[in-house]
Short mmCIF file of C-alpha atoms in Angstrom, two decimals:
data_model
loop_
_atom_site.label_atom_id
_atom_site.label_comp_id
_atom_site.label_asym_id
_atom_site.label_seq_id
_atom_site.Cartn_x
_atom_site.Cartn_y
_atom_site.Cartn_z
CA UNK A 975 71.93 79.52 -56.66
CA UNK A 976 71.42 83.14 -58.01
CA UNK A 977 69.87 85.75 -55.70
CA UNK A 978 68.12 88.86 -57.09
CA UNK A 979 70.18 91.94 -57.22
CA UNK A 980 68.21 93.72 -54.64
CA UNK A 981 68.72 91.12 -51.81
CA UNK A 982 71.79 90.43 -50.06
CA UNK A 983 72.95 86.96 -49.57
CA UNK A 984 72.87 86.17 -46.18
CA UNK A 985 75.40 86.34 -43.53
CA UNK A 986 76.99 82.94 -42.71
CA UNK A 987 76.57 81.74 -39.17
CA UNK A 988 79.76 81.78 -36.81
CA UNK A 989 80.08 80.31 -33.41
CA UNK A 990 83.21 83.28 -33.37
CA UNK A 991 81.05 86.36 -33.23
CA UNK A 992 80.29 87.26 -29.52
CA UNK A 993 77.33 87.38 -27.53
CA UNK A 994 75.26 85.27 -29.85
CA UNK A 995 73.07 82.78 -27.83
CA UNK A 996 72.03 79.45 -29.25
CA UNK A 997 68.49 80.80 -29.61
CA UNK A 998 69.62 83.41 -31.88
CA UNK A 999 71.80 80.99 -33.93
CA UNK A 1000 68.86 78.64 -34.37
CA UNK A 1001 66.56 81.79 -35.44
CA UNK A 1002 69.06 82.85 -38.22
CA UNK A 1003 69.25 79.14 -39.41
CA UNK A 1004 65.63 79.13 -39.88
CA UNK A 1005 65.56 82.46 -41.32
CA UNK A 1006 68.54 81.31 -44.12
CA UNK A 1007 66.60 78.09 -44.85
CA UNK A 1008 63.32 79.80 -45.30
CA UNK A 1009 64.90 82.50 -47.82
CA UNK A 1010 66.58 79.59 -49.82
CA UNK A 1011 63.57 77.86 -50.15
CA UNK A 1012 61.44 80.74 -51.02
CA UNK A 1013 64.22 81.45 -53.72
CA UNK A 1014 64.12 78.01 -55.10
CA UNK A 1015 60.43 77.98 -55.35
CA UNK A 1016 60.11 81.35 -57.13
CA UNK A 1017 62.59 80.21 -59.84
CA UNK A 1018 60.56 77.41 -60.71
CA UNK A 1019 57.44 79.27 -60.64
CA UNK A 1020 55.45 76.79 -58.65
CA UNK A 1021 54.39 76.02 -55.24
CA UNK A 1022 57.20 74.10 -53.39
CA UNK A 1023 54.90 71.39 -52.77
CA UNK A 1024 54.13 70.81 -56.40
CA UNK A 1025 57.86 71.07 -57.49
CA UNK A 1026 58.84 67.79 -59.58
CA UNK A 1027 60.17 65.31 -57.54
CA UNK A 1028 62.11 63.62 -60.28
CA UNK A 1029 64.39 66.46 -60.29
CA UNK A 1030 66.62 66.29 -57.29
CA UNK A 1031 69.85 68.58 -56.39
CA UNK A 1032 71.81 68.39 -53.34
CA UNK A 1033 72.51 71.75 -51.72
CA UNK A 1034 75.17 71.98 -48.86
CA UNK A 1035 75.78 74.47 -46.24
CA UNK A 1036 78.57 74.57 -43.54
CA UNK A 1037 77.11 75.99 -40.19
CA UNK A 1038 79.39 76.78 -37.31
CA UNK A 1039 78.61 76.48 -33.81
CA UNK A 1040 74.96 74.16 -34.64
CA UNK A 1041 74.72 71.17 -32.53
CA UNK A 1042 73.08 67.96 -33.65
CA UNK A 1043 70.23 68.73 -30.93
CA UNK A 1044 69.83 72.20 -32.33
CA UNK A 1045 69.68 71.09 -35.83
CA UNK A 1046 67.09 68.59 -34.84
CA UNK A 1047 65.15 71.06 -32.80
CA UNK A 1048 65.17 73.65 -36.23
CA UNK A 1049 64.38 70.99 -38.59
CA UNK A 1050 61.29 69.90 -36.94
CA UNK A 1051 59.75 73.39 -36.69
CA UNK A 1052 60.45 74.11 -40.01
CA UNK A 1053 59.73 70.53 -41.23
CA UNK A 1054 62.95 70.48 -43.58
CA UNK A 1055 63.26 66.90 -43.37
CA UNK A 1056 64.73 66.98 -46.98
CA UNK A 1057 68.13 68.28 -45.63
CA UNK A 1058 70.85 66.07 -44.73
CA UNK A 1059 73.27 66.86 -41.79
CA UNK A 1060 76.81 65.41 -41.41
CA UNK A 1061 79.62 66.57 -39.14
CA UNK A 1062 82.99 67.86 -40.21
CA UNK A 1063 85.08 66.54 -37.44
CA UNK A 1064 83.17 64.00 -35.48
CA UNK A 1065 81.28 60.78 -35.49
CA UNK A 1066 78.71 60.52 -38.12
CA UNK A 1067 76.93 57.69 -36.86
CA UNK A 1068 74.15 59.88 -35.01
CA UNK A 1069 73.51 61.87 -38.46
CA UNK A 1070 73.32 58.96 -40.52
CA UNK A 1071 70.99 57.36 -37.72
CA UNK A 1072 68.67 60.29 -38.42
CA UNK A 1073 68.79 60.06 -42.01
CA UNK A 1074 67.88 56.74 -41.74
CA UNK A 1075 64.61 57.23 -39.74
CA UNK A 1076 63.83 60.26 -42.08
CA UNK A 1077 63.82 57.84 -45.13
CA UNK A 1078 61.98 55.43 -42.92
CA UNK A 1079 59.32 58.16 -42.26
CA UNK A 1080 59.07 59.34 -45.91
CA UNK A 1081 58.55 55.53 -47.16
CA UNK A 1082 55.79 55.28 -44.17
CA UNK A 1083 53.97 58.48 -45.30
CA UNK A 1084 53.91 57.59 -49.02
CA UNK A 1085 51.96 54.26 -48.27
CA UNK A 1086 49.72 55.05 -45.54
CA UNK A 1087 46.61 57.57 -45.31
CA UNK A 1088 47.52 60.50 -42.96
CA UNK A 1089 43.91 60.29 -41.19
CA UNK A 1090 43.42 56.81 -40.64
CA UNK A 1091 46.71 55.13 -40.56
CA UNK A 1092 46.34 52.49 -42.67
CA UNK A 1093 47.44 51.69 -46.13
CA UNK A 1094 46.69 54.19 -49.04
CA UNK A 1095 45.76 53.71 -52.44
CA UNK A 1096 49.12 53.96 -53.90
CA UNK A 1097 50.20 50.96 -51.23
CA UNK A 1098 46.82 49.09 -52.22
CA UNK A 1099 47.58 49.00 -56.12
CA UNK A 1100 51.02 47.73 -55.42
CA UNK A 1101 49.91 44.80 -53.20
CA UNK A 1102 46.89 43.99 -54.89
CA UNK A 1103 49.15 43.63 -58.48
CA UNK A 1104 51.72 41.37 -56.29
CA UNK A 1105 48.84 39.44 -54.44
CA UNK A 1106 47.03 38.59 -57.85
CA UNK A 1107 50.33 37.56 -59.69
CA UNK A 1108 51.09 35.43 -56.67
CA UNK A 1109 47.77 33.53 -56.64
CA UNK A 1110 47.85 32.90 -60.36
CA UNK A 1111 51.16 31.41 -60.03
CA UNK A 1112 50.05 29.19 -57.32
CA UNK A 1113 46.60 28.84 -58.35
CA UNK A 1114 45.46 29.61 -54.98
CA UNK A 1115 42.44 31.93 -53.61
CA UNK A 1116 42.31 35.28 -53.09
CA UNK A 1117 39.45 37.46 -52.33
CA UNK A 1118 39.04 41.41 -52.36
CA UNK A 1119 36.18 43.36 -50.35
CA UNK A 1120 35.44 47.11 -51.23
CA UNK A 1121 33.55 48.76 -48.80
CA UNK A 1122 31.84 52.23 -48.74
CA UNK A 1123 30.36 54.15 -46.18
CA UNK A 1124 26.31 54.79 -46.46
CA UNK A 1125 25.39 58.11 -46.75
CA UNK A 1126 28.49 59.72 -45.94
CA UNK A 1127 27.83 63.38 -46.90
CA UNK A 1128 24.74 63.37 -45.06
CA UNK A 1129 27.30 62.45 -41.85
CA UNK A 1130 29.31 65.55 -42.62
CA UNK A 1131 26.52 67.86 -43.57
CA UNK A 1132 24.51 66.86 -40.17
CA UNK A 1133 27.17 66.22 -37.83
CA UNK A 1134 30.17 68.16 -38.62
CA UNK A 1135 33.60 66.89 -40.62
CA UNK A 1136 35.17 66.04 -37.16
CA UNK A 1137 32.42 63.33 -36.53
CA UNK A 1138 32.98 62.47 -40.25
CA UNK A 1139 36.56 61.97 -39.82
CA UNK A 1140 35.91 59.97 -36.38
CA UNK A 1141 33.67 57.61 -38.27
CA UNK A 1142 36.65 57.04 -41.08
CA UNK A 1143 39.01 56.46 -38.39
CA UNK A 1144 36.63 53.93 -36.61
CA UNK A 1145 35.92 51.79 -39.52
CA UNK A 1146 39.91 51.66 -40.34
CA UNK A 1147 40.35 50.50 -36.64
CA UNK A 1148 37.55 47.80 -37.55
CA UNK A 1149 39.58 46.66 -40.45
CA UNK A 1150 42.75 46.46 -38.88
CA UNK A 1151 41.20 44.75 -35.96
CA UNK A 1152 39.35 41.80 -38.31
CA UNK A 1153 42.24 41.10 -40.42
CA UNK A 1154 45.01 39.06 -40.36
CA UNK A 1155 48.95 39.89 -40.38
CA UNK A 1156 49.44 39.50 -44.15
CA UNK A 1157 45.84 40.92 -45.09
CA UNK A 1158 45.82 44.35 -46.30
CA UNK A 1159 43.43 46.77 -45.06
CA UNK A 1160 43.39 50.19 -47.12
CA UNK A 1161 41.61 53.63 -47.49
CA UNK A 1162 41.34 53.72 -51.37
CA UNK A 1163 39.26 56.82 -51.42
CA UNK A 1164 37.03 59.10 -49.50
CA UNK A 1165 34.88 57.38 -47.89
CA UNK A 1166 35.91 54.12 -49.68
CA UNK A 1167 37.98 51.30 -48.00
CA UNK A 1168 39.25 47.88 -49.29
CA UNK A 1169 40.32 44.58 -47.65
CA UNK A 1170 42.65 42.41 -49.49
CA UNK A 1171 42.45 38.68 -48.13
CA UNK A 1172 44.76 36.02 -49.64
CA UNK A 1173 44.03 32.46 -49.23
CA UNK A 1174 40.27 32.76 -48.54
CA UNK A 1175 37.48 32.15 -50.59
CA UNK A 1176 34.19 33.93 -51.21
CA UNK A 1177 32.20 32.53 -48.17
CA UNK A 1178 34.67 33.13 -45.61
CA UNK A 1179 35.68 36.52 -46.92
CA UNK A 1180 31.69 37.53 -46.89
CA UNK A 1181 31.47 36.55 -43.10
CA UNK A 1182 34.74 38.77 -42.38
CA UNK A 1183 32.95 41.70 -44.17
CA UNK A 1184 29.63 40.71 -42.56
CA UNK A 1185 31.40 40.87 -39.13
CA UNK A 1186 32.87 44.33 -40.06
CA UNK A 1187 29.85 45.73 -41.12
CA UNK A 1188 27.95 44.75 -37.99
CA UNK A 1189 30.72 46.24 -35.90
CA UNK A 1190 30.56 49.29 -37.30
CA UNK A 1191 26.64 49.57 -37.32
CA UNK A 1192 26.87 48.52 -33.34
CA UNK A 1193 29.12 51.48 -32.67
CA UNK A 1194 27.54 55.00 -31.37
CA UNK A 1195 29.17 58.15 -32.55
CA UNK A 1196 28.85 61.68 -31.08
CA UNK A 1197 28.11 64.84 -33.29
CA UNK A 1198 29.40 68.42 -32.69
CA UNK A 1199 26.30 69.06 -30.87
CA UNK A 1200 26.35 65.98 -28.65
CA UNK A 1201 23.98 63.94 -30.49
CA UNK A 1202 24.16 60.31 -30.79
CA UNK A 1203 24.02 58.42 -34.37
CA UNK A 1204 25.14 55.45 -36.05
CA UNK A 1205 26.73 54.52 -39.61
CA UNK A 1206 26.23 51.77 -41.77
CA UNK A 1207 28.53 50.65 -44.97
CA UNK A 1208 27.67 48.42 -47.96
CA UNK A 1209 30.47 45.95 -49.41
CA UNK A 1210 31.43 44.26 -52.52
CA UNK A 1211 33.42 41.10 -52.54
CA UNK A 1212 35.11 39.46 -55.43
CA UNK A 1213 36.98 36.03 -55.14
CA UNK A 1214 39.14 34.40 -57.90
CA UNK A 1215 41.19 30.81 -57.55
CA UNK A 1216 43.99 31.52 -59.64
CA UNK A 1217 43.11 29.03 -62.48
CA UNK A 1218 42.95 31.49 -65.03
CA UNK A 1219 44.09 34.88 -65.98
CA UNK A 1220 42.88 38.34 -64.59
CA UNK A 1221 44.29 41.72 -64.47
CA UNK A 1222 44.13 43.71 -60.96
CA UNK A 1223 41.70 46.61 -62.99
CA UNK A 1224 39.19 43.80 -63.63
CA UNK A 1225 39.35 42.09 -60.34
CA UNK A 1226 38.92 45.29 -58.59
CA UNK A 1227 36.22 46.33 -61.10
CA UNK A 1228 34.27 42.79 -60.20
CA UNK A 1229 34.15 44.00 -56.33
CA UNK A 1230 33.32 47.42 -57.42
CA UNK A 1231 30.34 46.40 -59.36
CA UNK A 1232 29.13 44.18 -56.53
CA UNK A 1233 29.42 47.10 -54.29
CA UNK A 1234 27.37 49.14 -56.60
CA UNK A 1235 24.73 46.48 -56.52
CA UNK A 1236 24.45 46.63 -52.87
CA UNK A 1237 24.07 50.14 -52.84
CA UNK A 1238 21.51 49.64 -55.33
CA UNK A 1239 19.38 47.09 -53.29
CA UNK A 1240 18.95 49.13 -50.27
CA UNK A 1241 22.57 49.55 -48.72
CA UNK A 1242 24.14 48.19 -45.32
CA UNK A 1243 24.39 44.52 -47.11
CA UNK A 1244 27.14 42.34 -48.89
CA UNK A 1245 26.75 41.64 -52.21
CA UNK A 1246 29.29 38.79 -54.10
CA UNK A 1247 30.91 38.98 -57.44
CA UNK A 1248 30.60 36.30 -60.14
CA UNK A 1249 33.84 34.13 -59.81
CA UNK A 1250 35.77 34.82 -63.08
CA UNK A 1251 37.61 31.12 -63.06
CA UNK A 1252 33.91 29.69 -62.93
CA UNK A 1253 32.37 32.41 -65.46
CA UNK A 1254 35.37 31.95 -67.72
CA UNK A 1255 35.73 27.99 -67.12
CA UNK A 1256 31.86 27.54 -68.40
CA UNK A 1257 32.08 29.54 -71.74
CA UNK A 1258 34.13 27.03 -73.49
CA UNK A 1259 31.89 23.87 -72.62
CA UNK A 1260 28.91 25.68 -73.60
CA UNK A 1261 30.37 26.20 -77.11
CA UNK A 1262 31.02 22.38 -77.11
CA UNK A 1263 27.83 21.39 -76.07
CA UNK A 1264 25.92 23.40 -78.70
CA UNK A 1265 28.24 22.23 -81.18
CA UNK A 1266 27.52 18.43 -80.61
CA UNK A 1267 23.76 19.55 -80.59
CA UNK A 1268 24.13 21.00 -83.99
CA UNK A 1269 25.83 18.22 -85.40
CA UNK A 1270 23.48 15.48 -84.23
CA UNK A 1271 20.48 17.00 -84.69
CA UNK A 1272 21.06 19.76 -87.12
CA UNK A 1273 19.46 22.54 -84.85
CA UNK A 1274 21.46 25.39 -83.08
#
């Protein structure tokens, strides 16, 4: 990588230099990695966190006198998760194990909400698409509940953002405790959550959601000043029998509209969306009935 003329290349680390402690070697490594990162980001004219992830470049650097334990310590402090370490003269297995752990951690982070620990919107969209396709193929039932905390802005304004975060974490915990292993609980927005329930119809899914709302409303929270307060949420539930076609966007929209209705009718309630299978199946029969009436009576 080209360096500006007024900057010198960092000197390589060497175990042959006398009187250099392990801490000094780690500090020199951190300094070089930091300068390298800053140079790369400066060349791109964008902040490091906004660089295009579709472009990839592997940069290899030999560091003498650095052990695996030292490297892990440095990488954790610098958050250098994108760096791959491999030994030149010994067993590579420990390094490949670390690489696998790093990849698993990155995969987890890309599909989980960092605050609550449950799935994020990206994972929700992917699973919703798969489960809806499976329901249509097998003509099986699937339900989707969308939940939204009532007056959440007021909670943050009155009791502080730490209390608001505690509410979000607690609702996520309730969702996780009330779902089956193959259900999906996700945080899909700021104070909006979703629960995907394969194999459950409208009545049972509404019972699950009502139980979640009751558990939330019964839990006392503490504000930054020590005051106790309680929180409620509203929910919309959409169910589908798999006997017709519907897109993930339309299915989510049904649940979202039911949620909006619950909000407009007073909050702290669960409203049900119309069944898309029943709606679409009813329309052709109504058309045929009107045609028959016109043929036999001459009246529309």
